[in-house]
Amino acid sequence: MSDNKIQSLRGMKDIVDDDSVLYSYFIKHASRISSNYGFSYIQTPILEETSLFKRSVGNSSDIVNKEMYQFIDKGSNDVCLRPEGTAGVVRAFIQDKKDRAGKVCKWYYHGSMFRYERPQKGRLRQFHQFGAEVFGLSSVYEDANIIMMLKSIFDFFGIKYTLLLNSLGCSSCMPEYKINLKYHLKDFKDKLCEDCQIRSKTNLIRILDCKNDTCKSLLKDAPTITNNLCSSCDVDFKKLKEILDFNNISYKIDSNLVRGLDYYSKTTFEFISNEIGAQSAIAGGGRYDKLVEFLGGRQTPAIGFAIGIERLLELIKIKENKKDTIYMGVLDEIFLNTLVKIASKKRSNTKVVLEYIPRTHNKHFKLAQKANASIIALLGSNDLEKQTIYIKNLSNNEEKTINIEDF
Ligand code: HAM
């Protein structure tokens, strides 16, 4: 019989108990901080046309090439579960003609993403991201602002990280850099790993973040993009570093940080934690000034990031005082109707643990402690007549009987 039990799919997890508490806690505060930074919430469909990701994330990327949950639906449409959030948000931006309105647009989102990867600690096939995208701002101050917003989120949750920073240049300096890199690799081509042999033809710069030791050693003396930026990209990159320095945000320049998605230009960054094992990236992002136009919209500069929620939850400790809970109970069943009514009013702004079974004072106190409540409220004899309720503050042991109205 047990063989027939249906399990969740490999690399997919239920989020329950402590994890679900942490999950909502994270979404609540990350959303609050995002809205303080001027972002509003957007929700896009989980299922999109496959071509959206082929055109944005890139045909030669691992995400599109190897990891898509792709199928033909009943209407013969080629669709897939989103592997990331940016492409859908850009599609929505263009579809809603926001590119034509020419206004700055700032959105945050959260939800499931799907990548058919080899599952391991910190790497799932269905995982969750909290992301944000900004459209219409080309100023490098916005690059700094996005990094500061991530810092505000991580600082709130007390998360330690290392920020890796790079610039991938633009359509004027990147092609030239690729020629230099190709030249550097020309004598070692055969020594590159199998994947990099392919990358050298389809997406040369992805060789830079190959984890294979031989490839890494072949790249030791390779030219770096940060030393090959055109003057405009160079000025912006220097300015970004200056702003971060001014704000005491430390970073490490990693000129091999090319990221696994093809849409980036100029600033790219990753936040890394050394407390969660090999899958150490807790957030990543960068500028993608060409993507809106590439997907058929009007030329619009854009930048964004996404946080991997599962990886982050490993690092969060809840700061909120759990003890803002009220425990409510009755000494006799006849008070239950009134108690339920009061509790429902109270619940519009406070967490209430409601006990339906009539019990003695002592038993109620034990249950209130178990529920981690800070206040206990009991309805007992005489209360209905006088319209009062007994209250005790469990932190300082103050007790009183007050009017139900005042409660
Ligand atoms: P990404 O670096 O592919 O960027 O993903 C962002 C974060 O999602 C990663 O840093 C990691 O924490 C988490 N993540 C990725 N794959 C997995 C997985 N298989 N299991 C668990 N967590 C994972 C993007 O997705 C871009 N859309 C970010 C962006 C937004 N760039 C500009 N705007």
CSV table of C-alpha atoms in Angstrom, one decimal, residues 166-169 173-174 176-177 180 208 220-231 233-234 237-238 241 253-256:
chain,number,residue,atom,x,y,z
A,166,ASN,CA,31.1,43.7,-12.3
A,167,SER,CA,30.4,45.6,-15.5
A,168,LEU,CA,29.7,43.8,-18.7
A,169,GLY,CA,30.1,46.9,-20.8
A,173,CYS,CA,32.8,47.7,-25.8
A,174,MET,CA,31.6,44.1,-25.2
A,176,GLU,CA,35.7,44.2,-28.8
A,177,TYR,CA,36.3,42.5,-25.5
A,180,ASN,CA,40.4,40.0,-27.2
A,208,LEU,CA,34.5,33.2,-17.7
A,220,LYS,CA,44.1,33.2,-15.2
A,221,ASP,CA,45.9,35.7,-17.5
A,222,ALA,CA,42.9,36.4,-19.7
A,223,PRO,CA,41.9,40.0,-20.5
A,224,THR,CA,39.2,41.3,-18.1
A,225,ILE,CA,36.1,43.2,-19.3
A,226,THR,CA,36.6,45.8,-16.6
A,227,ASN,CA,39.9,46.7,-18.2
A,228,ASN,CA,38.3,46.9,-21.6
A,229,LEU,CA,35.3,49.2,-21.0
A,230,CYS,CA,34.5,52.0,-23.3
A,231,SER,CA,34.8,55.5,-21.7
A,233,CYS,CA,30.8,52.4,-19.3
A,234,ASP,CA,34.1,53.1,-17.5
A,237,PHE,CA,31.4,51.9,-13.3
A,238,LYS,CA,33.8,54.2,-11.5
A,241,LYS,CA,32.0,52.3,-7.0
A,253,ILE,CA,35.1,43.3,-8.1
A,254,ASP,CA,34.7,40.0,-9.9
A,255,SER,CA,35.4,40.5,-13.6
A,256,ASN,CA,34.3,36.9,-14.3
